[in-house]
Amino acid sequence: MTDRRPTLYLSRLLPEPVMVIVRERFRLVQEPLDILPAPSALREGLCQADAAIVTLGDCIDAETIHAATRLKILANYAVGYNNIDLASARQRGLIVTNTPDVLTDATADLTWALLLATARRVVEGDSLVRSGRWTGWSPTQLLGAEVSGKTLGIIGMGRIGQAVAQRAVGFRMPVRYHSRQPIAPSSLPCEWEYRSLQELLSEADIVTIHVPLTPATHHLIGTRELAWMRPTAFLINTARGPIIDEGALVDALKTGVIAGAGLDVYEQEPAIHSALAQLKQTVLLPHLGSATLHARTQMGLVCVDNIQAVLGGRPAPNKIP
Ligand code: DGY
C-alpha cells in the first residue's frame, strides 16, 4: 500500500512523546539524531520534505530556503526565530512558525533559578560541598546578595518578561521595565513602571533580558550600558547571547563594573568567551530556558499542529508575519 503521509524533515531528535506522534503522522525523510546536522545534511533534508521542524541551532539561510522548493512550512522549535532568514522565506512564500506561550513558564522559572543562583552563590556552594573541603557553617562563608525587596529591571516586556515580573511579587520586588513602547498601565496586571534603558540600568539591582534578537537588539548591552549599571548589580540573560557584547561583559565583571552575571545563552553557542568560566561571579547554564519535559513536548506538539494546518490548507496558528 502506498504511504500517503506527508514527508517531514526533523533536524533533531525531539522528546519521546513528540517522536511517537511525529512517526505516526509523517514519513521521516531521515532518522533524526541528537546532534546538530551539518549544513549540507540540513539542506539535503529540507530539500526532500513537505514540512520541517528545525531548531535554534539550524541556520536557515536564503540559499537553503530557495533550494528547498518542495517545502511548504518550516516549523521552528523555539519562540525566537533569529536562525531563519525570514525575508527570504517571505519572498519564496515559505510559511515559518514558532512556539510561543508553551515555553513562557519554563523560561520564566529558569530565569528565576539563574537569578537566585547568581545572587546567592548557589553554584559555588554546591562545588564547595562536593569538593570535600567544606569545614562547616561559618558566619562569613559565601555571603551573597539579598534578593527580596530589591529592584528588578526587565528589558523586554513580552510574554516571558511579564511572567518573570509576575514572579517578583513573592519577593516584594518593585519592577521597572524597558521595552520599545511603554505598555498602557490599564493592560498591566501590576504596577510595573516604564523606564528608559539608561534609567532602568542605573536603577535596578538585578537586570534581566527578555527581548528577541534582531539587528536592533544585537549588542544592546555593551560597555556603555554596563557602565550605567550599579557595581552591586547582577545581569541575567535567558534570551539570546548576542544581545550582550560578551567581551564587554567579561571586562565589566573583571573590573567590578557590575557584581555578577547569570547566563543561559552566549554569543557563539556552544562556545563561550574563555574568561567567563574563570570568573566566580558568573553562573553559566547550557541554554536550558525551555528545558522541561512539559515545555519541550508542548513545543513539539505546536510544531505538529502548525504543519498539519498548513498541509491541510488551513492557516498556521503560529505563523510569523
Ligand atoms: C526559544 O524558544 O527561543 C528558546 O530559547 C528555546 O529554548
PDB file of C-alpha atoms in Angstrom, residues 157-303:
ATOM      1  CA  MET A 157       8.060  43.098  28.452  1.00  0.00           C
ATOM      2  CA  GLY A 158       6.574  40.448  26.174  1.00  0.00           C
ATOM      3  CA  ARG A 159       5.126  37.169  27.436  1.00  0.00           C
ATOM      4  CA  ILE A 160       8.303  35.964  29.140  1.00  0.00           C
ATOM      5  CA  GLY A 161       9.218  39.379  30.573  1.00  0.00           C
ATOM      6  CA  GLN A 162       5.752  39.658  32.111  1.00  0.00           C
ATOM      7  CA  ALA A 163       5.887  36.114  33.514  1.00  0.00           C
ATOM      8  CA  VAL A 164       9.221  36.970  35.159  1.00  0.00           C
ATOM      9  CA  ALA A 165       7.680  40.164  36.575  1.00  0.00           C
ATOM     10  CA  GLN A 166       4.693  38.273  37.998  1.00  0.00           C
ATOM     11  CA  ARG A 167       7.031  36.002  39.931  1.00  0.00           C
ATOM     12  CA  ALA A 168       8.632  39.072  41.559  1.00  0.00           C
ATOM     13  CA  VAL A 169       5.538  39.640  43.697  1.00  0.00           C
ATOM     14  CA  GLY A 170       6.555  36.910  46.135  1.00  0.00           C
ATOM     15  CA  PHE A 171       9.932  38.567  46.523  1.00  0.00           C
ATOM     16  CA  ARG A 172       8.351  42.005  47.154  1.00  0.00           C
ATOM     17  CA  MET A 173      10.452  43.424  44.339  1.00  0.00           C
ATOM     18  CA  PRO A 174       9.443  46.644  42.629  1.00  0.00           C
ATOM     19  CA  VAL A 175       9.536  46.058  38.873  1.00  0.00           C
ATOM     20  CA  ARG A 176      10.876  48.550  36.324  1.00  0.00           C
ATOM     21  CA  TYR A 177      10.797  47.641  32.665  1.00  0.00           C
ATOM     22  CA  HIS A 178      12.099  48.869  29.365  1.00  0.00           C
ATOM     23  CA  SER A 179      10.526  47.970  26.036  1.00  0.00           C
ATOM     24  CA  ARG A 180      10.188  49.613  22.626  1.00  0.00           C
ATOM     25  CA  GLN A 181       6.966  51.294  23.800  1.00  0.00           C
ATOM     26  CA  PRO A 182       5.619  51.759  27.342  1.00  0.00           C
ATOM     27  CA  ILE A 183       2.652  49.436  27.898  1.00  0.00           C
ATOM     28  CA  ALA A 184      -0.661  51.140  28.751  1.00  0.00           C
ATOM     29  CA  PRO A 185      -0.920  50.830  32.577  1.00  0.00           C
ATOM     30  CA  SER A 186      -4.540  49.630  32.198  1.00  0.00           C
ATOM     31  CA  SER A 187      -3.314  46.499  30.387  1.00  0.00           C
ATOM     32  CA  LEU A 188      -0.729  45.636  33.048  1.00  0.00           C
ATOM     33  CA  PRO A 189      -1.754  43.413  35.964  1.00  0.00           C
ATOM     34  CA  CYS A 190       0.587  45.154  38.414  1.00  0.00           C
ATOM     35  CA  GLU A 191       2.317  48.455  38.904  1.00  0.00           C
ATOM     36  CA  TRP A 192       5.282  47.894  36.712  1.00  0.00           C
ATOM     37  CA  GLU A 193       6.945  51.183  35.832  1.00  0.00           C
ATOM     38  CA  TYR A 194       8.415  52.028  32.447  1.00  0.00           C
ATOM     39  CA  ARG A 195      11.955  53.414  32.297  1.00  0.00           C
ATOM     40  CA  SER A 196      14.340  54.399  29.507  1.00  0.00           C
ATOM     41  CA  LEU A 197      17.148  51.877  29.071  1.00  0.00           C
ATOM     42  CA  GLN A 198      19.609  54.121  30.877  1.00  0.00           C
ATOM     43  CA  GLU A 199      17.227  54.789  33.780  1.00  0.00           C
ATOM     44  CA  LEU A 200      16.441  51.105  34.127  1.00  0.00           C
ATOM     45  CA  LEU A 201      20.079  50.041  34.108  1.00  0.00           C
ATOM     46  CA  SER A 202      21.011  52.689  36.684  1.00  0.00           C
ATOM     47  CA  GLU A 203      18.089  51.908  38.986  1.00  0.00           C
ATOM     48  CA  ALA A 204      17.851  48.115  39.015  1.00  0.00           C
ATOM     49  CA  ASP A 205      19.644  45.764  41.395  1.00  0.00           C
ATOM     50  CA  ILE A 206      19.007  42.863  39.051  1.00  0.00           C
ATOM     51  CA  VAL A 207      18.552  43.304  35.309  1.00  0.00           C
ATOM     52  CA  THR A 208      17.077  40.512  33.208  1.00  0.00           C
ATOM     53  CA  ILE A 209      16.836  40.432  29.416  1.00  0.00           C
ATOM     54  CA  HIS A 210      13.758  39.233  27.504  1.00  0.00           C
ATOM     55  CA  VAL A 211      13.898  40.828  24.074  1.00  0.00           C
ATOM     56  CA  PRO A 212      14.188  38.887  20.807  1.00  0.00           C
ATOM     57  CA  LEU A 213      17.475  39.017  18.916  1.00  0.00           C
ATOM     58  CA  THR A 214      17.106  41.386  15.963  1.00  0.00           C
ATOM     59  CA  PRO A 215      19.558  43.787  14.300  1.00  0.00           C
ATOM     60  CA  ALA A 216      18.244  46.441  16.727  1.00  0.00           C
ATOM     61  CA  THR A 217      18.952  44.362  19.851  1.00  0.00           C
ATOM     62  CA  HIS A 218      22.337  42.970  18.775  1.00  0.00           C
ATOM     63  CA  HIS A 219      24.813  44.170  21.465  1.00  0.00           C
ATOM     64  CA  LEU A 220      22.045  46.157  23.139  1.00  0.00           C
ATOM     65  CA  ILE A 221      24.153  45.749  26.269  1.00  0.00           C
ATOM     66  CA  GLY A 222      27.753  46.794  25.720  1.00  0.00           C
ATOM     67  CA  THR A 223      30.457  48.734  27.558  1.00  0.00           C
ATOM     68  CA  ARG A 224      28.416  51.954  27.804  1.00  0.00           C
ATOM     69  CA  GLU A 225      25.267  50.212  29.070  1.00  0.00           C
ATOM     70  CA  LEU A 226      27.181  48.083  31.581  1.00  0.00           C
ATOM     71  CA  ALA A 227      28.738  51.280  32.935  1.00  0.00           C
ATOM     72  CA  TRP A 228      25.200  52.581  33.603  1.00  0.00           C
ATOM     73  CA  MET A 229      24.590  49.628  35.944  1.00  0.00           C
ATOM     74  CA  ARG A 230      25.352  49.634  39.658  1.00  0.00           C
ATOM     75  CA  PRO A 231      28.561  47.964  40.866  1.00  0.00           C
ATOM     76  CA  THR A 232      26.355  45.793  43.088  1.00  0.00           C
ATOM     77  CA  ALA A 233      24.005  44.795  40.269  1.00  0.00           C
ATOM     78  CA  PHE A 234      23.551  41.446  38.514  1.00  0.00           C
ATOM     79  CA  LEU A 235      22.781  40.832  34.851  1.00  0.00           C
ATOM     80  CA  ILE A 236      20.730  37.808  33.782  1.00  0.00           C
ATOM     81  CA  ASN A 237      20.243  36.645  30.190  1.00  0.00           C
ATOM     82  CA  THR A 238      17.944  33.812  29.129  1.00  0.00           C
ATOM     83  CA  ALA A 239      17.018  35.415  25.772  1.00  0.00           C
ATOM     84  CA  ARG A 240      19.760  35.293  23.121  1.00  0.00           C
ATOM     85  CA  GLY A 241      23.536  35.600  23.599  1.00  0.00           C
ATOM     86  CA  PRO A 242      24.367  38.277  21.013  1.00  0.00           C
ATOM     87  CA  ILE A 243      22.129  40.792  22.836  1.00  0.00           C
ATOM     88  CA  ILE A 244      25.089  41.208  25.209  1.00  0.00           C
ATOM     89  CA  ASP A 245      28.578  42.069  23.993  1.00  0.00           C
ATOM     90  CA  GLU A 246      30.295  39.142  25.760  1.00  0.00           C
ATOM     91  CA  GLY A 247      33.760  40.758  25.641  1.00  0.00           C
ATOM     92  CA  ALA A 248      32.408  43.924  27.253  1.00  0.00           C
ATOM     93  CA  LEU A 249      30.649  41.832  29.898  1.00  0.00           C
ATOM     94  CA  VAL A 250      33.854  39.987  30.766  1.00  0.00           C
ATOM     95  CA  ASP A 251      35.671  43.337  31.183  1.00  0.00           C
ATOM     96  CA  ALA A 252      32.841  44.710  33.326  1.00  0.00           C
ATOM     97  CA  LEU A 253      32.918  41.638  35.589  1.00  0.00           C
ATOM     98  CA  LYS A 254      36.708  41.651  35.898  1.00  0.00           C
ATOM     99  CA  THR A 255      36.871  45.321  36.796  1.00  0.00           C
ATOM    100  CA  GLY A 256      33.913  45.319  39.184  1.00  0.00           C
ATOM    101  CA  VAL A 257      31.669  47.484  36.990  1.00  0.00           C
ATOM    102  CA  ILE A 258      28.874  45.022  37.891  1.00  0.00           C
ATOM    103  CA  ALA A 259      28.720  42.340  40.573  1.00  0.00           C
ATOM    104  CA  GLY A 260      27.816  39.240  38.606  1.00  0.00           C
ATOM    105  CA  ALA A 261      26.054  37.652  35.667  1.00  0.00           C
ATOM    106  CA  GLY A 262      23.828  34.639  35.154  1.00  0.00           C
ATOM    107  CA  LEU A 263      23.860  33.451  31.555  1.00  0.00           C
ATOM    108  CA  ASP A 264      21.872  30.766  29.786  1.00  0.00           C
ATOM    109  CA  VAL A 265      22.775  31.942  26.282  1.00  0.00           C
ATOM    110  CA  TYR A 266      26.009  33.007  24.550  1.00  0.00           C
ATOM    111  CA  GLU A 267      27.218  34.923  21.535  1.00  0.00           C
ATOM    112  CA  GLN A 268      28.662  31.873  19.734  1.00  0.00           C
ATOM    113  CA  GLU A 269      26.872  28.891  21.258  1.00  0.00           C
ATOM    114  CA  PRO A 270      28.089  26.380  22.279  1.00  0.00           C
ATOM    115  CA  ALA A 271      31.425  28.256  22.506  1.00  0.00           C
ATOM    116  CA  ILE A 272      31.713  30.792  25.282  1.00  0.00           C
ATOM    117  CA  HIS A 273      34.181  33.595  25.931  1.00  0.00           C
ATOM    118  CA  SER A 274      37.052  31.762  27.636  1.00  0.00           C
ATOM    119  CA  ALA A 275      37.166  34.181  30.584  1.00  0.00           C
ATOM    120  CA  LEU A 276      33.515  33.664  31.557  1.00  0.00           C
ATOM    121  CA  ALA A 277      34.178  30.236  33.033  1.00  0.00           C
ATOM    122  CA  GLN A 278      37.124  31.551  35.086  1.00  0.00           C
ATOM    123  CA  LEU A 279      35.006  34.123  36.891  1.00  0.00           C
ATOM    124  CA  LYS A 280      33.443  33.183  40.208  1.00  0.00           C
ATOM    125  CA  GLN A 281      30.753  35.821  39.833  1.00  0.00           C
ATOM    126  CA  THR A 282      29.133  34.060  36.861  1.00  0.00           C
ATOM    127  CA  VAL A 283      26.632  31.228  36.723  1.00  0.00           C
ATOM    128  CA  LEU A 284      26.639  29.586  33.301  1.00  0.00           C
ATOM    129  CA  LEU A 285      23.885  27.314  32.012  1.00  0.00           C
ATOM    130  CA  PRO A 286      23.732  25.430  28.698  1.00  0.00           C
ATOM    131  CA  HIS A 287      20.672  27.163  27.129  1.00  0.00           C
ATOM    132  CA  LEU A 288      18.119  25.472  29.379  1.00  0.00           C
ATOM    133  CA  GLY A 289      15.364  28.139  29.223  1.00  0.00           C
ATOM    134  CA  SER A 290      12.594  25.903  27.882  1.00  0.00           C
ATOM    135  CA  ALA A 291      14.162  22.637  29.035  1.00  0.00           C
ATOM    136  CA  THR A 292      11.328  20.933  30.870  1.00  0.00           C
ATOM    137  CA  LEU A 293       9.764  17.753  29.505  1.00  0.00           C
ATOM    138  CA  HIS A 294       6.390  19.502  29.542  1.00  0.00           C
ATOM    139  CA  ALA A 295       7.515  22.613  27.627  1.00  0.00           C
ATOM    140  CA  ARG A 296       9.640  20.716  25.114  1.00  0.00           C
ATOM    141  CA  THR A 297       6.766  18.292  24.473  1.00  0.00           C
ATOM    142  CA  GLN A 298       4.292  21.120  24.007  1.00  0.00           C
ATOM    143  CA  MET A 299       6.720  22.893  21.671  1.00  0.00           C
ATOM    144  CA  GLY A 300       6.801  19.776  19.502  1.00  0.00           C
ATOM    145  CA  LEU A 301       3.016  19.496  19.501  1.00  0.00           C
ATOM    146  CA  VAL A 302       2.720  23.161  18.475  1.00  0.00           C
ATOM    147  CA  CYS A 303       5.066  22.452  15.548  1.00  0.00           C
TER     148      CYS A 303
END
